[in-house]
GROMACS .gro file of C-alpha atoms in nm:
model
  506
    1MET     CA    1 -18.330   5.132  -5.842
    2LYS     CA    2 -18.603   5.360  -5.969
    3ILE     CA    3 -18.591   5.248  -6.333
    4SER     CA    4 -18.873   5.330  -6.569
    5SER     CA    5 -19.041   5.080  -6.802
    6LEU     CA    6 -18.843   5.212  -7.100
    7ALA     CA    7 -18.515   5.196  -6.912
    8SER     CA    8 -18.591   4.848  -6.785
    9SER     CA    9 -18.668   4.721  -7.135
   10ALA     CA   10 -18.349   4.870  -7.269
   11LEU     CA   11 -18.141   4.734  -6.983
   12LEU     CA   12 -18.273   4.384  -7.044
   13LEU     CA   13 -18.250   4.389  -7.422
   14LEU     CA   14 -17.887   4.279  -7.435
   15SER     CA   15 -17.889   4.047  -7.136
   16HIS     CA   16 -17.807   3.681  -7.183
   17ALA     CA   17 -17.674   3.579  -6.840
   18GLY     CA   18 -17.734   3.251  -6.662
   19VAL     CA   19 -17.467   2.982  -6.602
   20ASN     CA   20 -17.450   2.750  -6.309
   21ALA     CA   21 -17.412   2.965  -5.997
   22PHE     CA   22 -17.725   2.821  -5.837
   23THR     CA   23 -17.811   2.564  -6.101
   24PRO     CA   24 -18.112   2.372  -5.968
   25THR     CA   25 -18.050   1.992  -5.839
   26GLY     CA   26 -19.084   4.461  -6.697
   27PHE     CA   27 -19.112   4.718  -6.414
   28LYS     CA   28 -19.432   4.882  -6.300
   29ASN     CA   29 -19.430   5.256  -6.243
   30ARG     CA   30 -19.425   5.332  -5.876
   31ILE     CA   31 -19.750   5.448  -5.722
   32SER     CA   32 -19.698   5.797  -5.582
   33THR     CA   33 -19.761   5.863  -5.216
   34GLY     CA   34 -19.755   6.179  -5.015
   35LEU     CA   35 -19.506   6.205  -4.733
   36ASN     CA   36 -19.769   6.243  -4.464
   37VAL     CA   37 -19.603   6.297  -4.130
   38ALA     CA   38 -19.715   6.098  -3.829
   39THR     CA   39 -19.634   6.347  -3.556
   40SER     CA   40 -19.859   6.288  -3.259
   41PRO     CA   41 -19.749   6.055  -2.978
   42PRO     CA   42 -20.027   5.814  -2.880
   43PRO     CA   43 -20.263   5.943  -2.612
   44PRO     CA   44 -20.259   5.784  -2.267
   45SER     CA   45 -20.444   5.455  -2.281
   46SER     CA   46 -20.660   5.268  -2.036
   47SER     CA   47 -20.508   5.039  -1.778
   48VAL     CA   48 -20.346   4.715  -1.880
   49SER     CA   49 -20.608   4.514  -1.692
   50GLU     CA   50 -20.888   4.680  -1.888
   51LYS     CA   51 -20.715   4.613  -2.221
   52SER     CA   52 -20.624   4.256  -2.146
   53SER     CA   53 -20.988   4.165  -2.098
   54SER     CA   54 -21.058   4.255  -2.460
   55ASN     CA   55 -20.871   4.214  -2.785
   56GLU     CA   56 -20.823   4.585  -2.837
   57TRP     CA   57 -20.477   4.709  -2.923
   58SER     CA   58 -20.291   5.015  -2.801
   59PRO     CA   59 -19.922   5.108  -2.819
   60ASP     CA   60 -19.871   4.983  -2.463
   61SER     CA   61 -20.096   4.676  -2.466
   62TRP     CA   62 -19.780   4.466  -2.497
   63LYS     CA   63 -19.726   4.527  -2.126
   64SER     CA   64 -20.001   4.276  -2.051
   65LYS     CA   65 -19.793   4.001  -2.215
   66ILE     CA   66 -19.469   3.824  -2.132
   67ALA     CA   67 -19.179   4.020  -2.283
   68LYS     CA   68 -18.871   3.807  -2.343
   69GLN     CA   69 -18.520   3.941  -2.407
   70MET     CA   70 -18.602   4.266  -2.227
   71PRO     CA   71 -18.349   4.440  -2.001
   72VAL     CA   72 -18.424   4.501  -1.635
   73TYR     CA   73 -18.384   4.869  -1.544
   74ASP     CA   74 -18.298   4.943  -1.182
   75ASP     CA   75 -18.457   5.290  -1.177
   76GLU     CA   76 -18.817   5.307  -1.300
   77LYS     CA   77 -18.826   5.687  -1.278
   78GLU     CA   78 -18.517   5.713  -1.496
   79LEU     CA   79 -18.679   5.483  -1.753
   80ASP     CA   80 -18.995   5.694  -1.753
   81ALA     CA   81 -18.789   6.010  -1.803
   82ALA     CA   82 -18.605   5.861  -2.102
   83VAL     CA   83 -18.930   5.739  -2.261
   84GLU     CA   84 -19.093   6.080  -2.209
   85ARG     CA   85 -18.799   6.248  -2.381
   86LEU     CA   86 -18.832   6.012  -2.679
   87GLU     CA   87 -19.205   6.078  -2.699
   88ARG     CA   88 -19.126   6.448  -2.749
   89CYS     CA   89 -18.881   6.373  -3.033
   90SER     CA   90 -18.968   6.399  -3.401
   91PRO     CA   91 -19.045   6.077  -3.590
   92LEU     CA   92 -18.744   5.924  -3.764
   93VAL     CA   93 -18.948   5.808  -4.064
   94PHE     CA   94 -19.275   5.924  -4.215
   95ALA     CA   95 -19.603   5.746  -4.272
   96GLY     CA   96 -19.594   5.812  -4.645
   97GLU     CA   97 -19.252   5.654  -4.675
   98VAL     CA   98 -19.375   5.349  -4.486
   99ARG     CA   99 -19.675   5.317  -4.718
  100SER     CA  100 -19.444   5.342  -5.021
  101LEU     CA  101 -19.240   5.050  -4.892
  102HIS     CA  102 -19.560   4.855  -4.827
  103GLU     CA  103 -19.673   4.912  -5.187
  104GLN     CA  104 -19.343   4.782  -5.322
  105LEU     CA  105 -19.352   4.478  -5.094
  106ALA     CA  106 -19.708   4.405  -5.209
  107ARG     CA  107 -19.577   4.375  -5.563
  108ALA     CA  108 -19.298   4.146  -5.443
  109CYS     CA  109 -19.563   3.936  -5.271
  110HIS     CA  110 -19.712   3.875  -5.616
  111GLY     CA  111 -19.377   3.783  -5.771
  112GLN     CA  112 -19.306   4.129  -5.912
  113GLY     CA  113 -19.017   4.239  -5.692
  114PHE     CA  114 -18.714   4.125  -5.492
  115LEU     CA  115 -18.630   4.243  -5.140
  116LEU     CA  116 -18.265   4.310  -5.053
  117MET     CA  117 -18.200   4.362  -4.681
  118GLY     CA  118 -17.848   4.416  -4.552
  119GLY     CA  119 -17.637   4.583  -4.287
  120ASP     CA  120 -17.451   4.539  -3.960
  121CYS     CA  121 -17.533   4.274  -3.704
  122ALA     CA  122 -17.553   4.555  -3.450
  123GLU     CA  123 -17.474   4.925  -3.478
  124ALA     CA  124 -17.241   5.080  -3.221
  125PHE     CA  125 -17.206   5.432  -3.087
  126ASN     CA  126 -16.827   5.453  -3.118
  127GLU     CA  127 -16.824   5.304  -3.470
  128PHE     CA  128 -17.057   5.565  -3.616
  129ASN     CA  129 -16.917   5.783  -3.896
  130VAL     CA  130 -17.024   5.902  -4.238
  131ASP     CA  131 -16.781   5.676  -4.424
  132HIS     CA  132 -16.913   5.364  -4.253
  133VAL     CA  133 -17.273   5.449  -4.348
  134ARG     CA  134 -17.169   5.546  -4.702
  135ASP     CA  135 -16.971   5.227  -4.766
  136THR     CA  136 -17.254   4.995  -4.664
  137PHE     CA  137 -17.506   5.203  -4.859
  138ARG     CA  138 -17.283   5.190  -5.168
  139VAL     CA  139 -17.246   4.811  -5.162
  140ILE     CA  140 -17.621   4.762  -5.117
  141LEU     CA  141 -17.682   4.982  -5.423
  142GLN     CA  142 -17.419   4.792  -5.622
  143MET     CA  143 -17.589   4.465  -5.525
  144ALA     CA  144 -17.929   4.608  -5.621
  145LEU     CA  145 -17.809   4.701  -5.971
  146VAL     CA  146 -17.680   4.348  -6.031
  147LEU     CA  147 -17.999   4.194  -5.892
  148THR     CA  148 -18.220   4.423  -6.098
  149PHE     CA  149 -18.046   4.314  -6.415
  150GLY     CA  150 -18.052   3.949  -6.314
  151SER     CA  151 -18.409   3.925  -6.187
  152ALA     CA  152 -18.572   4.154  -6.443
  153MET     CA  153 -18.779   4.307  -6.164
  154PRO     CA  154 -18.757   4.597  -5.917
  155VAL     CA  155 -18.527   4.549  -5.620
  156ILE     CA  156 -18.646   4.691  -5.287
  157LYS     CA  157 -18.349   4.820  -5.087
  158VAL     CA  158 -18.374   4.803  -4.707
  159GLY     CA  159 -18.080   4.868  -4.475
  160ARG     CA  160 -18.032   4.713  -4.131
  161MET     CA  161 -17.941   5.065  -4.027
  162ALA     CA  162 -18.054   5.365  -3.819
  163GLY     CA  163 -18.190   5.152  -3.535
  164GLN     CA  164 -18.027   4.806  -3.535
  165PHE     CA  165 -17.872   4.846  -3.189
  166ALA     CA  166 -18.033   4.587  -2.961
  167LYS     CA  167 -17.930   4.222  -2.963
  168PRO     CA  168 -18.089   3.915  -2.800
  169ARG     CA  169 -17.879   3.710  -2.562
  170SER     CA  170 -17.875   3.345  -2.464
  171GLU     CA  171 -17.806   3.426  -2.098
  172PRO     CA  172 -17.905   3.730  -1.889
  173ASP     CA  173 -17.560   3.744  -1.729
  174GLU     CA  174 -17.202   3.700  -1.845
  175VAL     CA  175 -16.946   3.541  -1.613
  176ARG     CA  176 -16.573   3.611  -1.635
  177ASP     CA  177 -16.326   3.480  -1.378
  178GLY     CA  178 -16.609   3.422  -1.133
  179VAL     CA  179 -16.752   3.773  -1.177
  180ALA     CA  180 -17.113   3.793  -1.308
  181LEU     CA  181 -17.240   4.106  -1.480
  182PRO     CA  182 -17.544   4.171  -1.703
  183SER     CA  183 -17.486   4.054  -2.060
  184TYR     CA  184 -17.404   4.313  -2.322
  185ARG     CA  185 -17.732   4.367  -2.509
  186GLY     CA  186 -17.623   4.632  -2.756
  187ASP     CA  187 -17.538   5.000  -2.716
  188ILE     CA  188 -17.902   5.102  -2.694
  189ILE     CA  189 -17.915   4.919  -2.357
  190ASN     CA  190 -17.565   4.901  -2.207
  191ASN     CA  191 -17.198   4.909  -2.303
  192GLU     CA  192 -16.958   4.632  -2.400
  193GLU     CA  193 -16.682   4.695  -2.144
  194PHE     CA  194 -16.688   4.435  -1.866
  195THR     CA  195 -16.742   4.671  -1.572
  196SER     CA  196 -17.039   4.724  -1.344
  197GLU     CA  197 -17.082   5.080  -1.467
  198ALA     CA  198 -17.066   4.989  -1.836
  199ARG     CA  199 -17.295   4.687  -1.805
  200ARG     CA  200 -17.564   4.878  -1.616
  201ASN     CA  201 -17.881   4.895  -1.827
  202ASN     CA  202 -17.907   5.268  -1.892
  203PRO     CA  203 -18.243   5.388  -2.032
  204PHE     CA  204 -18.089   5.709  -2.164
  205ASN     CA  205 -17.889   5.500  -2.411
  206MET     CA  206 -18.219   5.487  -2.601
  207VAL     CA  207 -18.205   5.865  -2.643
  208GLU     CA  208 -17.848   5.848  -2.775
  209ALA     CA  209 -17.952   5.570  -3.015
  210TYR     CA  210 -18.236   5.790  -3.140
  211HIS     CA  211 -18.002   6.079  -3.218
  212GLN     CA  212 -17.749   5.855  -3.395
  213SER     CA  213 -18.034   5.703  -3.598
  214ALA     CA  214 -18.147   6.052  -3.698
  215GLN     CA  215 -17.797   6.133  -3.823
  216THR     CA  216 -17.777   5.803  -4.012
  217LEU     CA  217 -18.110   5.869  -4.183
  218ASN     CA  218 -17.998   6.219  -4.281
  219ILE     CA  219 -17.687   6.070  -4.443
  220LEU     CA  220 -17.887   5.800  -4.622
  221ARG     CA  221 -18.144   6.047  -4.756
  222ALA     CA  222 -17.868   6.275  -4.883
  223PHE     CA  223 -17.688   5.993  -5.061
  224ALA     CA  224 -18.012   5.846  -5.204
  225THR     CA  225 -18.124   6.175  -5.361
  226GLY     CA  226 -17.801   6.372  -5.411
  227GLY     CA  227 -17.654   6.188  -5.710
  228TYR     CA  228 -17.447   5.930  -5.521
  229ALA     CA  229 -17.686   5.659  -5.644
  230ASP     CA  230 -17.615   5.737  -6.012
  231ILE     CA  231 -17.650   5.413  -6.206
  232SER     CA  232 -17.335   5.477  -6.411
  233ARG     CA  233 -17.132   5.529  -6.093
  234LEU     CA  234 -17.265   5.201  -5.951
  235GLN     CA  235 -17.170   5.009  -6.264
  236ALA     CA  236 -16.819   5.158  -6.256
  237TRP     CA  237 -16.780   5.033  -5.900
  238ASN     CA  238 -16.903   4.690  -6.005
  239LEU     CA  239 -16.645   4.683  -6.285
  240ASP     CA  240 -16.378   4.758  -6.023
  241PHE     CA  241 -16.504   4.453  -5.833
  242VAL     CA  242 -16.488   4.215  -6.129
  243GLU     CA  243 -16.131   4.324  -6.200
  244GLN     CA  244 -16.046   4.111  -5.894
  245THR     CA  245 -16.182   3.800  -6.067
  246GLU     CA  246 -16.017   3.572  -6.319
  247GLU     CA  247 -16.015   3.665  -6.686
  248GLY     CA  248 -16.327   3.519  -6.851
  249SER     CA  249 -16.504   3.461  -6.520
  250ARG     CA  250 -16.883   3.460  -6.510
  251TYR     CA  251 -16.872   3.780  -6.305
  252ARG     CA  252 -16.685   3.962  -6.582
  253LYS     CA  253 -16.925   3.834  -6.846
  254PHE     CA  254 -17.226   3.933  -6.642
  255ALA     CA  255 -17.093   4.283  -6.570
  256ALA     CA  256 -17.006   4.328  -6.936
  257LYS     CA  257 -17.369   4.263  -7.032
  258VAL     CA  258 -17.489   4.527  -6.785
  259ASP     CA  259 -17.235   4.771  -6.928
  260GLU     CA  260 -17.350   4.697  -7.285
  261SER     CA  261 -17.709   4.763  -7.184
  262LEU     CA  262 -17.624   5.101  -7.032
  263ARG     CA  263 -17.431   5.198  -7.345
  264PHE     CA  264 -17.728   5.092  -7.557
  265MET     CA  265 -17.967   5.306  -7.355
  266LYS     CA  266 -17.748   5.611  -7.405
  267ALA     CA  267 -17.718   5.535  -7.778
  268ILE     CA  268 -18.095   5.532  -7.832
  269GLY     CA  269 -18.140   5.859  -7.645
  270VAL     CA  270 -18.241   5.747  -7.297
  271ASP     CA  271 -18.139   6.026  -7.058
  272THR     CA  272 -17.936   5.840  -6.796
  273ALA     CA  273 -17.877   6.171  -6.615
  274ALA     CA  274 -18.247   6.195  -6.525
  275ASP     CA  275 -18.369   6.140  -6.168
  276THR     CA  276 -18.479   5.788  -6.258
  277PHE     CA  277 -18.112   5.691  -6.296
  278THR     CA  278 -17.952   5.910  -6.029
  279LYS     CA  279 -18.189   5.879  -5.732
  280THR     CA  280 -18.328   5.579  -5.549
  281ASP     CA  281 -18.564   5.469  -5.276
  282PHE     CA  282 -18.389   5.341  -4.965
  283PHE     CA  283 -18.562   5.218  -4.651
  284THR     CA  284 -18.452   5.116  -4.302
  285ALA     CA  285 -18.540   4.823  -4.076
  286HIS     CA  286 -18.434   4.671  -3.747
  287GLU     CA  287 -18.535   4.397  -3.507
  288CYS     CA  288 -18.827   4.494  -3.286
  289LEU     CA  289 -18.669   4.402  -2.956
  290LEU     CA  290 -18.659   4.692  -2.707
  291LEU     CA  291 -19.030   4.765  -2.670
  292PRO     CA  292 -19.011   5.083  -2.455
  293TYR     CA  293 -18.812   5.244  -2.739
  294GLU     CA  294 -19.055   5.125  -3.005
  295GLN     CA  295 -19.359   5.237  -2.808
  296ALA     CA  296 -19.209   5.582  -2.744
  297LEU     CA  297 -19.162   5.638  -3.119
  298THR     CA  298 -19.508   5.513  -3.218
  299ARG     CA  299 -19.725   5.786  -3.366
  300LYS     CA  300 -20.083   5.812  -3.490
  301ASP     CA  301 -20.103   5.925  -3.852
  302SER     CA  302 -20.333   6.223  -3.889
  303THR     CA  303 -20.448   6.126  -4.240
  304THR     CA  304 -20.534   5.760  -4.187
  305GLY     CA  305 -20.578   5.726  -3.811
  306LYS     CA  306 -20.336   5.430  -3.812
  307TYR     CA  307 -20.048   5.388  -3.572
  308TYR     CA  308 -19.696   5.366  -3.715
  309ASP     CA  309 -19.375   5.283  -3.536
  310CYS     CA  310 -19.171   5.576  -3.664
  311SER     CA  311 -18.836   5.432  -3.554
  312ALA     CA  312 -18.801   5.253  -3.891
  313HIS     CA  313 -18.990   5.182  -4.212
  314MET     CA  314 -19.001   4.807  -4.140
  315LEU     CA  315 -18.953   4.596  -3.827
  316TRP     CA  316 -18.904   4.226  -3.776
  317VAL     CA  317 -18.956   3.993  -3.481
  318GLY     CA  318 -18.674   3.751  -3.411
  319GLU     CA  319 -18.672   3.376  -3.362
  320ARG     CA  320 -18.638   3.416  -2.984
  321THR     CA  321 -18.929   3.657  -2.934
  322ARG     CA  322 -19.200   3.536  -3.175
  323GLU     CA  323 -19.413   3.356  -2.914
  324LEU     CA  324 -19.781   3.371  -3.006
  325ASP     CA  325 -19.878   3.503  -2.662
  326GLY     CA  326 -19.569   3.722  -2.627
  327ALA     CA  327 -19.529   4.096  -2.600
  328HIS     CA  328 -19.347   4.142  -2.931
  329LEU     CA  329 -19.621   3.995  -3.147
  330GLU     CA  330 -19.875   4.192  -2.943
  331PHE     CA  331 -19.696   4.519  -3.019
  332THR     CA  332 -19.634   4.455  -3.388
  333ARG     CA  333 -19.987   4.337  -3.466
  334GLY     CA  334 -20.123   4.689  -3.417
  335ILE     CA  335 -19.879   4.903  -3.614
  336GLY     CA  336 -19.913   4.992  -3.981
  337ASN     CA  337 -19.550   4.919  -4.076
  338PRO     CA  338 -19.453   4.626  -4.296
  339LEU     CA  339 -19.334   4.347  -4.068
  340GLY     CA  340 -19.102   4.051  -4.080
  341VAL     CA  341 -19.066   3.740  -3.867
  342LYS     CA  342 -18.768   3.508  -3.854
  343VAL     CA  343 -18.834   3.134  -3.857
  344SER     CA  344 -18.600   2.839  -3.816
  345ASP     CA  345 -18.650   2.465  -3.842
  346LYS     CA  346 -18.818   2.486  -3.498
  347CYS     CA  347 -19.126   2.652  -3.650
  348THR     CA  348 -19.407   2.413  -3.745
  349PRO     CA  349 -19.654   2.479  -4.029
  350ASP     CA  350 -19.944   2.525  -3.785
  351GLU     CA  351 -19.741   2.766  -3.574
  352LEU     CA  352 -19.644   2.970  -3.879
  353ILE     CA  353 -20.008   3.004  -3.985
  354ARG     CA  354 -20.100   3.130  -3.638
  355ILE     CA  355 -19.812   3.378  -3.646
  356ILE     CA  356 -19.927   3.505  -3.985
  357GLU     CA  357 -20.286   3.542  -3.866
  358THR     CA  358 -20.165   3.737  -3.562
  359MET     CA  359 -19.929   3.973  -3.745
  360ASN     CA  360 -20.137   4.012  -4.061
  361PRO     CA  361 -20.499   3.937  -3.966
  362ASN     CA  362 -20.639   4.100  -4.281
  363ASN     CA  363 -20.404   3.901  -4.507
  364THR     CA  364 -20.283   4.222  -4.670
  365PRO     CA  365 -20.023   4.164  -4.944
  366GLY     CA  366 -19.686   4.314  -4.855
  367LYS     CA  367 -19.762   4.338  -4.484
  368LEU     CA  368 -19.561   4.034  -4.371
  369THR     CA  369 -19.225   3.893  -4.478
  370ILE     CA  370 -19.113   3.546  -4.367
  371ILE     CA  371 -18.736   3.545  -4.311
  372VAL     CA  372 -18.612   3.186  -4.330
  373ARG     CA  373 -18.293   3.090  -4.139
  374MET     CA  374 -18.223   2.717  -4.115
  375GLY     CA  375 -17.905   2.601  -4.287
  376ALA     CA  376 -17.918   2.427  -4.624
  377GLU     CA  377 -17.997   2.073  -4.510
  378LYS     CA  378 -18.269   2.170  -4.263
  379LEU     CA  379 -18.417   2.415  -4.513
  380ARG     CA  380 -18.460   2.147  -4.777
  381LYS     CA  381 -18.637   1.932  -4.519
  382ASN     CA  382 -18.859   2.190  -4.347
  383LEU     CA  383 -18.931   2.478  -4.585
  384PRO     CA  384 -19.158   2.282  -4.824
  385GLY     CA  385 -19.403   2.209  -4.542
  386LEU     CA  386 -19.416   2.575  -4.441
  387ILE     CA  387 -19.476   2.690  -4.799
  388ARG     CA  388 -19.739   2.420  -4.848
  389ALA     CA  389 -19.930   2.538  -4.540
  390VAL     CA  390 -19.920   2.901  -4.653
  391GLN     CA  391 -20.041   2.804  -5.000
  392ARG     CA  392 -20.318   2.585  -4.857
  393GLU     CA  393 -20.446   2.866  -4.634
  394GLY     CA  394 -20.416   3.129  -4.907
  395LYS     CA  395 -20.187   3.355  -4.700
  396SER     CA  396 -20.005   3.647  -4.863
  397VAL     CA  397 -19.641   3.664  -4.757
  398VAL     CA  398 -19.301   3.753  -4.901
  399TRP     CA  399 -19.051   3.469  -4.860
  400ILE     CA  400 -18.688   3.574  -4.814
  401SER     CA  401 -18.372   3.388  -4.715
  402ASP     CA  402 -18.143   3.472  -4.425
  403PRO     CA  403 -17.855   3.239  -4.519
  404VAL     CA  404 -17.609   3.363  -4.256
  405HIS     CA  405 -17.763   3.300  -3.912
  406GLY     CA  406 -17.796   2.924  -3.956
  407ASN     CA  407 -17.431   2.893  -4.059
  408THR     CA  408 -17.241   3.043  -3.766
  409ARG     CA  409 -16.960   2.840  -3.610
  410LYS     CA  410 -16.661   2.895  -3.382
  411THR     CA  411 -16.308   2.828  -3.505
  412SER     CA  412 -16.039   2.646  -3.311
  413ASN     CA  413 -15.877   2.982  -3.229
  414GLY     CA  414 -16.199   3.119  -3.081
  415PHE     CA  415 -16.347   3.334  -3.361
  416LYS     CA  416 -16.715   3.319  -3.454
  417THR     CA  417 -16.731   3.296  -3.831
  418ARG     CA  418 -16.944   3.189  -4.126
  419ASP     CA  419 -16.836   2.997  -4.436
  420PHE     CA  420 -16.914   3.159  -4.769
  421ASP     CA  421 -16.974   2.817  -4.926
  422ASN     CA  422 -17.237   2.731  -4.663
  423ILE     CA  423 -17.413   3.063  -4.719
  424ARG     CA  424 -17.418   2.994  -5.094
  425ASP     CA  425 -17.549   2.641  -5.035
  426GLU     CA  426 -17.838   2.767  -4.823
  427LEU     CA  427 -17.931   3.020  -5.091
  428ARG     CA  428 -17.920   2.746  -5.354
  429ALA     CA  429 -18.149   2.531  -5.137
  430PHE     CA  430 -18.387   2.827  -5.090
  431PHE     CA  431 -18.421   2.875  -5.465
  432ASP     CA  432 -18.448   2.502  -5.532
  433VAL     CA  433 -18.737   2.462  -5.287
  434HIS     CA  434 -18.927   2.757  -5.432
  435ASP     CA  435 -18.879   2.618  -5.781
  436GLU     CA  436 -19.024   2.287  -5.663
  437MET     CA  437 -19.316   2.451  -5.482
  438GLY     CA  438 -19.402   2.703  -5.754
  439SER     CA  439 -19.358   2.995  -5.512
  440HIS     CA  440 -19.161   3.317  -5.542
  441PRO     CA  441 -18.817   3.347  -5.377
  442GLY     CA  442 -18.875   3.707  -5.279
  443GLY     CA  443 -18.548   3.828  -5.133
  444VAL     CA  444 -18.238   3.792  -4.920
  445HIS     CA  445 -18.141   3.920  -4.573
  446LEU     CA  446 -17.767   3.954  -4.502
  447GLU     CA  447 -17.546   4.067  -4.218
  448MET     CA  448 -17.284   4.258  -4.414
  449THR     CA  449 -17.074   4.572  -4.429
  450GLY     CA  450 -16.917   4.780  -4.701
  451GLU     CA  451 -16.583   4.762  -4.525
  452ASP     CA  452 -16.300   4.521  -4.601
  453VAL     CA  453 -16.335   4.318  -4.283
  454THR     CA  454 -16.216   3.960  -4.231
  455GLU     CA  455 -16.500   3.796  -4.040
  456CYS     CA  456 -16.649   3.535  -4.279
  457VAL     CA  457 -16.422   3.284  -4.451
  458GLY     CA  458 -16.415   3.209  -4.822
  459GLY     CA  459 -16.543   3.386  -5.129
  460ILE     CA  460 -16.354   3.602  -5.373
  461SER     CA  461 -16.176   3.789  -5.095
  462GLU     CA  462 -16.012   3.459  -4.989
  463VAL     CA  463 -16.046   3.513  -4.613
  464THR     CA  464 -15.919   3.209  -4.421
  465GLU     CA  465 -15.933   3.106  -4.057
  466GLU     CA  466 -15.571   3.217  -4.030
  467THR     CA  467 -15.651   3.571  -4.154
  468LEU     CA  468 -15.967   3.626  -3.949
  469ALA     CA  469 -15.772   3.823  -3.689
  470ASP     CA  470 -15.649   4.076  -3.947
  471ARG     CA  471 -15.964   4.292  -3.949
  472TYR     CA  472 -16.214   4.120  -3.720
  473ASN     CA  473 -16.408   4.431  -3.612
  474THR     CA  474 -16.764   4.314  -3.541
  475TYR     CA  475 -16.935   4.397  -3.211
  476CYS     CA  476 -17.169   4.104  -3.259
  477ASP     CA  477 -17.184   3.831  -3.523
  478PRO     CA  478 -16.947   3.797  -3.823
  479ARG     CA  479 -17.041   3.998  -4.133
  480LEU     CA  480 -16.980   3.948  -4.502
  481ASN     CA  481 -16.738   4.210  -4.631
  482GLY     CA  482 -16.818   4.425  -4.933
  483ALA     CA  483 -16.662   4.189  -5.189
  484GLN     CA  484 -16.831   3.881  -5.041
  485ALA     CA  485 -17.171   4.054  -5.033
  486LEU     CA  486 -17.137   4.164  -5.394
  487GLU     CA  487 -17.034   3.814  -5.496
  488ILE     CA  488 -17.355   3.683  -5.335
  489ALA     CA  489 -17.551   3.935  -5.543
  490PHE     CA  490 -17.391   3.811  -5.865
  491LEU     CA  491 -17.471   3.450  -5.774
  492ILE     CA  492 -17.835   3.531  -5.696
  493ALA     CA  493 -17.866   3.736  -6.015
  494GLU     CA  494 -17.740   3.446  -6.223
  495ARG     CA  495 -17.991   3.211  -6.060
  496MET     CA  496 -18.271   3.461  -6.118
  497ARG     CA  497 -18.174   3.477  -6.486
  498VAL     CA  498 -18.222   3.103  -6.503
  499ARG     CA  499 -18.574   3.148  -6.361
  500THR     CA  500 -18.658   3.397  -6.639
  501GLY     CA  501 -18.564   3.143  -6.907
  502LEU     CA  502 -18.289   3.352  -7.065
  503PRO     CA  503 -17.995   3.170  -7.226
  504GLU     CA  504 -17.663   3.123  -7.052
  505LEU     CA  505 -17.355   3.326  -7.130
  506ASP     CA  506 -17.125   3.188  -7.399
   0.00000   0.00000   0.00000
């Protein structure tokens, strides 16, 4: 939340949280930035063969590299027409907003912030509505309030929203009853129904995805600045959540401390109706996967001369597309957006250093976030070596945990799910390793929704394998529901309190 130094001090004055959620085995004023609009599509560039002979970058230089996880379109003219239409569209985000996010991530890189990323596995055209966007936005803000109190530092809020449509696939085709059709790759590429017409890779789906993203961003901006993010409203929602917990639970005690702090601020004359307490920064991010879409929305900023991918404030490259000589790293290395890269136990220390040097050659703080997805046991074994290499080479990165992707399994009745306890264990391992290495655990990345779905088992909502079918609505991977996501936030906040040295609750 946008909380001033005075408000932060007051909020922390009464806090004494801690306990054993993840027991180990002052705000800076925001730098103001103008909302400079990057409006001009990139000019036509030289041929791929000319570019590939040098190390120069252009928005289409990725075409000289191998592009994995890309759909094959059967009509090149139709693809060109869709890309040309996108190039004439307005940017979805603005260069000044992107720079603001970069500034906040730079502070997190130095241990002065915490990055919260959350949202759907994949957005869908027929699931889009205002309530769905609002509910996820609300839970992320509730989580941010808890994390702000627990970490005693600003929380950077980034939604996997307004662009998270494409999804990588293990196989190019799906076979049912002897019939092979192209795999469903997300609504931005094709449709889920198992028919030849639906599974055709349609380039004009990119245009529909653009327009839905524009609507989503309009909704998010309205909620972020129109009073919906009021800190008192968020705390009231959090108190509703803790009513589901047992009397005397650590969640109730923690929420009570936040409530006491807000009451104290009002008592000493802090105006909690001011913009600082009723408005918030909120950014968007998605996986950089469908490169024709990303290139079409890349613009050159008139004030800095830098290129920005104006489809989102931040983009990340996935585990399956982060090859050093691949098209996705080639594209991302030239844009001004903050970037992320997902790494599993397959990534070696030397490989990670080369990835960092490719994506952030100037070693700019806040430019690159390392999103770790391994599972608890593999994380404890492999993450120390990665951190050690980054420390040895003096690289500036933000380390965040993706504790969901490494913990996916299939139940005996055929549902993909994730166990809440395994997600918690991976987060505990993430914090333990950073404590041991003297590095900053800079954030968390979750597949989640604000809706009361039954897709992940365990947690306060008590979802079981037997109840998965009740509200299993995902188009992709299983998501934490609102209560499970908020419970994760409370657990992280308690662990962060331990890191600050504050005493435990009575």
